[in-house]
Short mmCIF file of C-alpha atoms and ligand atoms in Angstrom, two decimals:
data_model
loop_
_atom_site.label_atom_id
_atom_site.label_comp_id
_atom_site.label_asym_id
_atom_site.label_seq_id
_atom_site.Cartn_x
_atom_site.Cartn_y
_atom_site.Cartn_z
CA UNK A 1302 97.86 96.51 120.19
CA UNK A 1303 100.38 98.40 118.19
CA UNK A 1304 103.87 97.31 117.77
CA UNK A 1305 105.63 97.54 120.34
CA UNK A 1306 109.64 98.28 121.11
CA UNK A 1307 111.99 95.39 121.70
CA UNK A 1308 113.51 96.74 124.88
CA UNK A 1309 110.78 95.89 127.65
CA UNK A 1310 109.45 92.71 125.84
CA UNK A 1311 113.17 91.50 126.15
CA UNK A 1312 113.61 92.55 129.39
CA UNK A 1313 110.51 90.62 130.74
CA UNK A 1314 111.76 87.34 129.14
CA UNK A 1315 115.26 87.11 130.39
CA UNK A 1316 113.64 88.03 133.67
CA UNK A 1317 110.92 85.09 133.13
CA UNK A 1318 113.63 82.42 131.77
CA UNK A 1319 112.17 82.36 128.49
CA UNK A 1320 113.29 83.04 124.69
CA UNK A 1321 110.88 85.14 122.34
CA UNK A 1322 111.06 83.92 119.25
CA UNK A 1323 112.19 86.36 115.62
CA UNK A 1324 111.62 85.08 112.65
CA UNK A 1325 112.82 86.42 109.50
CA UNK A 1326 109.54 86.93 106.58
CA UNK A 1327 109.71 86.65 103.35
CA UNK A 1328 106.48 87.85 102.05
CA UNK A 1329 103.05 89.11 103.75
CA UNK A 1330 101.70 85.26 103.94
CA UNK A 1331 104.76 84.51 106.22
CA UNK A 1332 104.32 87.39 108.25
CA UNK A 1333 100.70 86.93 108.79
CA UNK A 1334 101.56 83.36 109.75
CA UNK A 1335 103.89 84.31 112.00
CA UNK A 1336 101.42 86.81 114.15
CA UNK A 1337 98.70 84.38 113.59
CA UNK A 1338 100.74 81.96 115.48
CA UNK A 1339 101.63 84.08 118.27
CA UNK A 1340 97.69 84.49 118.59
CA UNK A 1341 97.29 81.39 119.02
CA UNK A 1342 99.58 80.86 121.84
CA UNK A 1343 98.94 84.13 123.04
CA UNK A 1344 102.33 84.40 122.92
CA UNK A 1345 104.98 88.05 121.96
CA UNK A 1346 106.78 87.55 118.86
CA UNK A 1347 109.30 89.19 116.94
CA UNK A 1348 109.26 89.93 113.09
CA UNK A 1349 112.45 90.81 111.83
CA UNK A 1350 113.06 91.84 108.19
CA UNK A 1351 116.27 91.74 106.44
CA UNK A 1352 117.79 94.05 104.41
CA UNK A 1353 117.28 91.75 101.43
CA UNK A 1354 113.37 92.00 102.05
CA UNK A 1355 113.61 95.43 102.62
CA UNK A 1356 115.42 96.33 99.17
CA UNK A 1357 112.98 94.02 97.72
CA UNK A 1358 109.45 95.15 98.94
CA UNK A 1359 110.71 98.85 99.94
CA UNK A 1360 109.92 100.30 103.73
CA UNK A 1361 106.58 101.37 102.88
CA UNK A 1362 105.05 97.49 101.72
CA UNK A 1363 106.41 95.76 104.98
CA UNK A 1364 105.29 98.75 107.54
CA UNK A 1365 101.72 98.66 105.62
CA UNK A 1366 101.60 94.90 105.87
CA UNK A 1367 102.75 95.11 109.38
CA UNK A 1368 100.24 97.70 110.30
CA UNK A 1369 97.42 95.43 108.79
CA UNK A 1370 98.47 91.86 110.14
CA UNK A 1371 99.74 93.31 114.25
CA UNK A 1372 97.95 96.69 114.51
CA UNK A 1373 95.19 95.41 116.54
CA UNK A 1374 96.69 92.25 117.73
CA UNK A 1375 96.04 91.00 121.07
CA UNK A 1376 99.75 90.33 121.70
CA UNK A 1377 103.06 92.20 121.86
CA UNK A 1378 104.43 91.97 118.26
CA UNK A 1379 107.73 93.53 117.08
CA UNK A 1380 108.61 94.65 114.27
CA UNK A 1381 112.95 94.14 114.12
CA UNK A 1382 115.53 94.99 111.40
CA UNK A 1383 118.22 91.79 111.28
CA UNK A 1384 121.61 92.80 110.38
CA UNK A 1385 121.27 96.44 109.59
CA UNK A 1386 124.55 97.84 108.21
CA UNK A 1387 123.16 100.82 105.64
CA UNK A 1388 122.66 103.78 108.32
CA UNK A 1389 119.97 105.09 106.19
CA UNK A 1390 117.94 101.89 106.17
CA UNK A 1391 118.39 101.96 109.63
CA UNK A 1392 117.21 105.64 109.58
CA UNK A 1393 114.21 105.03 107.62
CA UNK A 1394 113.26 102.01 109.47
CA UNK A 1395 113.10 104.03 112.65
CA UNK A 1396 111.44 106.64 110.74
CA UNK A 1397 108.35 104.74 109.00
CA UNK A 1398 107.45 102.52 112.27
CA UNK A 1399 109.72 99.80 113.01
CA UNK A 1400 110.20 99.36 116.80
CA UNK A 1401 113.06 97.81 117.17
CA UNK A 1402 116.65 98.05 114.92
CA UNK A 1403 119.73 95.70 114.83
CA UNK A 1404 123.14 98.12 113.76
CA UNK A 1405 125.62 95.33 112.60
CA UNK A 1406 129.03 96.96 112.19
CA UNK A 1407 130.51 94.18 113.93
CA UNK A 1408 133.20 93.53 110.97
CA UNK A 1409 134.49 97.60 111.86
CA UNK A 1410 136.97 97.89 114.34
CA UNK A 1411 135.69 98.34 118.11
CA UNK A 1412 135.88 101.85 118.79
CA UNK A 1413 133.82 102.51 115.18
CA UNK A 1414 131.40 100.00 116.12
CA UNK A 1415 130.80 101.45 119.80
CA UNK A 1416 130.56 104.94 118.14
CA UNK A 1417 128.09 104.14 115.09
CA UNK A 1418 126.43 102.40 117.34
CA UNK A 1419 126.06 104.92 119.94
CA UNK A 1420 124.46 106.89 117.53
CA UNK A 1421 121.51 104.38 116.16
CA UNK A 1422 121.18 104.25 119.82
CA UNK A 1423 120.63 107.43 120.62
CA UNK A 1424 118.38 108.57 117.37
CA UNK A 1425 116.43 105.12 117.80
CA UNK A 1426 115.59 106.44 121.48
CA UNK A 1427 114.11 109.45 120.99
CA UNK A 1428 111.27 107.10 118.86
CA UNK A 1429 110.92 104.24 121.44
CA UNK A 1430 112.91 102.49 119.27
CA UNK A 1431 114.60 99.37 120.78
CA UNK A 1432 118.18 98.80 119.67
CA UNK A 1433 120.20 95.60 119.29
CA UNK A 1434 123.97 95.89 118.12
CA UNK A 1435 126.67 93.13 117.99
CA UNK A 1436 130.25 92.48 118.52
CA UNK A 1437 132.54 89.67 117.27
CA UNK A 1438 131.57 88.14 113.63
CA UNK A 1439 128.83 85.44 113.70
CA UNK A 1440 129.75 82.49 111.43
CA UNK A 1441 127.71 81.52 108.21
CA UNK A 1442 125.76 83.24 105.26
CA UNK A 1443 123.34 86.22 106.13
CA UNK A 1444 121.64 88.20 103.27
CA UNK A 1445 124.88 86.95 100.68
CA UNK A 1446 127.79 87.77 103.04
CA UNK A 1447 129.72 84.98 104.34
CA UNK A 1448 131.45 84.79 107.43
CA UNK A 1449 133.91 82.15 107.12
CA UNK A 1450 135.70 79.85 110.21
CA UNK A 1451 138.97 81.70 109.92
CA UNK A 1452 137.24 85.25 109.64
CA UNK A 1453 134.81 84.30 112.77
CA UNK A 1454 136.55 85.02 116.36
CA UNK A 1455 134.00 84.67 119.29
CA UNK A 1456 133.27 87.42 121.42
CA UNK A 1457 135.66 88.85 123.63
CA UNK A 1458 133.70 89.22 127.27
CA UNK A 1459 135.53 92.05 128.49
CA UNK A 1460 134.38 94.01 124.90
CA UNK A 1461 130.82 92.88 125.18
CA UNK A 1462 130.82 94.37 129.00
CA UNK A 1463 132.61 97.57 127.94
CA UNK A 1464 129.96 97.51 124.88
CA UNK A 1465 126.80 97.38 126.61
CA UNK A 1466 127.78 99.12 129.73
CA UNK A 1467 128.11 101.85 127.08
CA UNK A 1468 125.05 101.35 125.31
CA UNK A 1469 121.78 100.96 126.19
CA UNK A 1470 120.96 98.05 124.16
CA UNK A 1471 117.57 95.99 124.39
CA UNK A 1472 119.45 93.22 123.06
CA UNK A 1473 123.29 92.08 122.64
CA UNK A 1474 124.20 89.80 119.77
CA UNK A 1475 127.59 87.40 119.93
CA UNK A 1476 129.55 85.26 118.17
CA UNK A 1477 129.35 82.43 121.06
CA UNK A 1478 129.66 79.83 118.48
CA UNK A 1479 126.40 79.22 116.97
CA UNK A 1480 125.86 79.54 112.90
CA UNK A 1481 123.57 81.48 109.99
CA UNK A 1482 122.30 78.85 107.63
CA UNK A 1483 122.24 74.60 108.29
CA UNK A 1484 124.89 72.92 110.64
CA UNK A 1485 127.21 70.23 109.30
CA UNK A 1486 127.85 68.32 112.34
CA UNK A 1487 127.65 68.94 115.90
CA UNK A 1488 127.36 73.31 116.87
CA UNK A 1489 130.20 73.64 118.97
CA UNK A 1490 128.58 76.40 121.45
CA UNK A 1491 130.79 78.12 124.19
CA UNK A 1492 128.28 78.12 127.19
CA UNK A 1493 130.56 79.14 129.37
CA UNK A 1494 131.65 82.56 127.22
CA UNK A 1495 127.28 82.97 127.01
CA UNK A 1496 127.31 82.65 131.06
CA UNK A 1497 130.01 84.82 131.30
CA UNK A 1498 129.14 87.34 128.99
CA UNK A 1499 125.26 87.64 130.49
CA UNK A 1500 126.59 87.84 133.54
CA UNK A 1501 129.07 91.29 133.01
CA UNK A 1502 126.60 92.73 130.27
CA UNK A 1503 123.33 92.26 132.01
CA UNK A 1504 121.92 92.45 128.48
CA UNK A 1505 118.91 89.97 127.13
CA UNK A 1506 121.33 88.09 125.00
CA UNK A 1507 120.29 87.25 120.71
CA UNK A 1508 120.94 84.08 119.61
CA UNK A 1509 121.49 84.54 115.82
CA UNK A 1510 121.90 80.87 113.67
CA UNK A 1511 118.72 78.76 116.27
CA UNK A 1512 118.34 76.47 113.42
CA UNK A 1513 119.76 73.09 113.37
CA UNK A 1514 119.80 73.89 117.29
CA UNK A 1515 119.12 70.94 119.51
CA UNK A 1516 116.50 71.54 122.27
CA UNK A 1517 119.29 70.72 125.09
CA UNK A 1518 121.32 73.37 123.39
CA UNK A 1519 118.43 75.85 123.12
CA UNK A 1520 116.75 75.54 126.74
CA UNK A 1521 120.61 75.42 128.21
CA UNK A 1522 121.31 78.99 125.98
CA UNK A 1523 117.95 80.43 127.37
CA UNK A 1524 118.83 79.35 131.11
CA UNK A 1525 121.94 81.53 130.52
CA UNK A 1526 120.00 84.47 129.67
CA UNK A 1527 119.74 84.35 125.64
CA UNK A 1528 116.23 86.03 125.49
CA UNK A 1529 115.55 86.30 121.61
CA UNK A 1530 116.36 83.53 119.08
CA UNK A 1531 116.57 84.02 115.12
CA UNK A 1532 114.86 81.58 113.02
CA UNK A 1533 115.42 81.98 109.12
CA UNK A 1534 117.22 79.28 107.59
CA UNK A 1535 114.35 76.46 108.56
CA UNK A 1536 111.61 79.02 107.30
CA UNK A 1537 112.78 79.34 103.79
CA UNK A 1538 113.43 75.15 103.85
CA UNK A 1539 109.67 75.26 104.70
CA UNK A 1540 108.48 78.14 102.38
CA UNK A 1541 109.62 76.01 99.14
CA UNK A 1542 109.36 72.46 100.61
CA UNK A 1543 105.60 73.00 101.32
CA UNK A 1544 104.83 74.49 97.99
CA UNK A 1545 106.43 72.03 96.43
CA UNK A 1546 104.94 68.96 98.12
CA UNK A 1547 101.66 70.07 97.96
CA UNK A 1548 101.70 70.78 94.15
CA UNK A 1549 103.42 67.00 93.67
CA UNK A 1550 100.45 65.74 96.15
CA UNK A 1551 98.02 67.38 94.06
CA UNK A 1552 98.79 68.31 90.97
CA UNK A 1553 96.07 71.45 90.46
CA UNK A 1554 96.96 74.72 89.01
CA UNK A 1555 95.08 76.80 91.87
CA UNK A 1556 97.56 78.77 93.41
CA UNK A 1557 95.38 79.78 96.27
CA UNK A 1558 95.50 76.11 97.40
CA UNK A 1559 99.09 76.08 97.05
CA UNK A 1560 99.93 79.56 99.31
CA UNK A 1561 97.08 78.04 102.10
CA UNK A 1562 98.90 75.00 102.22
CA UNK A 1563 102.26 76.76 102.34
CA UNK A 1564 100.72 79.04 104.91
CA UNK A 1565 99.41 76.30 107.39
CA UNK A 1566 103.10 74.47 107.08
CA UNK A 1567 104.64 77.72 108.19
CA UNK A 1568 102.08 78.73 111.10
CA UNK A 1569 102.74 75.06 112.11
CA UNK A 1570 106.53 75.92 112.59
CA UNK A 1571 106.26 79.02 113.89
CA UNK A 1572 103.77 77.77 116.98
CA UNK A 1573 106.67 74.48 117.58
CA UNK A 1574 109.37 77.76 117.68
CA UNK A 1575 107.78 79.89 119.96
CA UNK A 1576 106.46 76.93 122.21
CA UNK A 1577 109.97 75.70 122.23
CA UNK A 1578 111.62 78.91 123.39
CA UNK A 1579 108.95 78.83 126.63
CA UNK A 1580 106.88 81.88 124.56
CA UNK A 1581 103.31 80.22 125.06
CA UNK A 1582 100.73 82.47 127.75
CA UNK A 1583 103.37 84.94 128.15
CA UNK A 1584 101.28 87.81 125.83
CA UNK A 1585 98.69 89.24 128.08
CA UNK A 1586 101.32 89.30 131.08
CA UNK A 1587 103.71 91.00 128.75
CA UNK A 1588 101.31 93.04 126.86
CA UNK A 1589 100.26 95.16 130.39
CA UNK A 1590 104.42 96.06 130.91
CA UNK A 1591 104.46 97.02 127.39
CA UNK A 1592 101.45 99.30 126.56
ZN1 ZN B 1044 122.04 86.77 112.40
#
């Protein structure tokens, strides 16, 4: 089926009690392996580009690649934009065929936020383009900016419920505590602000920084209504560990081998994800609500 828009395939999993799983590519191998897995489990997925691999391949590569890998897939495959803060990427992102958009202006001040965001909203729309948007700043690295402790202040409920009662988002994103990049030590994630905040938004909730994330911690985010988690850091860990092992293991100068193994290492994590998040058998169910 073609791609399909965020908002309903979000909407269907918070109502279900299960997480789809977005994954950030990094080339058309990764993507493949992530719709391949999906396939497998006949389960929806979410691919979510960065700006980084959008400035690198250009719009046109990805959407091609896209079209090729999920354009007759038997699930519900998205194609997302993580982190969009360039209004024209976002622009030409809705334009060429992505079907669901993140505006991140949560470093503006609230009312400039709300407003820009009101806008992607509203242009994203009229091409059955889902919309996710975020307030409060979520700790870490993403795509080179850093978000350090004393510049990260989680999410203020009664802003998130003003947010989304304003916007119709197909997915709110928070800083609830949770991290981009590797963990040292224990996450300290605010349940409580994640019940509360699901419970005045009424909004499938993203859970940016799901690696390093212990299962407790991930089925206990998805009970309180966290309906989409990122996975990027443990991807790229995987993307140059399984190269490189392989090549050490076997010492031949045939790329091909290399990329398969690297490919069958990824697919592996990617099925473990979206397993993990409660995503397996949920594509044909999904797929009819969709269409
Ligand atoms: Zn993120």
């Amino acid at each position: 089926m073609p791609l399909v828009n965020l908002k309903p395939v979000l909407r269907e999993a918070k109502a279900k009690g299960y997480a789809v799983a977005a994954f950030n590519p990094v080339d058309y191998a990764s993507m493949k392996a992530m719709v391949k897995a999906a396939e497998e489990l006949q389960a929806p997925v979410i691919i979510q580009t960065s700006a980084k691999t959008i400035n690198y391949y250009g719009h046109a590569a990805l959407i091609g690649w896209m079209r090729e890998i999920a354009g007759d897939s038997p699930v519900p495959v998205v194609l997302h934009l993580d982190h969009g803060k360039d209004l024209d990427m976002i622009r030409k992102c809705v334009d060429l065929g992505w079907t669901s958009v993140m505006i991140d202006w949560s470093d503006k001040p609230f009312d400039i936020n709300l407003a820009t965001s009101r806008q992607i909203v509203e242009m994203a729309a009229a091409a059955n383009v889902g919309v996710e948007a975020e307030i409060g700043q979520i700790l870490g690295v993403e795509d080179d900016m850093v978000v350090h402790e004393d510049e990260s202040h989680l999410t203020d409920p009664s802003e998130a419920e003003k947010f989304c009662r304003e916007l119709d988002l197909a997915a709110f994103a928070a800083a609830i505590g949770t991290a981009h990049g590797y963990y040292k030590g224990e996450p300290k994630v605010a349940f409580d602000l994640i019940g509360e905040i699901n419970r005045r938004t009424n909004t499938p909730m993203a859970l940016h920084g799901g690696t390093g994330l212990s299962d407790e911690i991930i089925q206990k985010c998805i009970k309180l209504g966290c309906a989409k988690i990122n996975i990027s850091t443990n991807l790229k860990h995987v993307f140059i560990d399984s190269f490189i092992d392989y090549h050490q293991k076997n010492k031949k100068y045939e790329p091909l081998h290399v990329l398969g193994a690297q490919y069958e290492a990824l697919k592996q994590l990617f099925k473990e994800k979206i397993a993990q998040f409660g995503g397996t058998n949920r594509g044909s169910e999904l797929k009819s609500k969709v269409a």
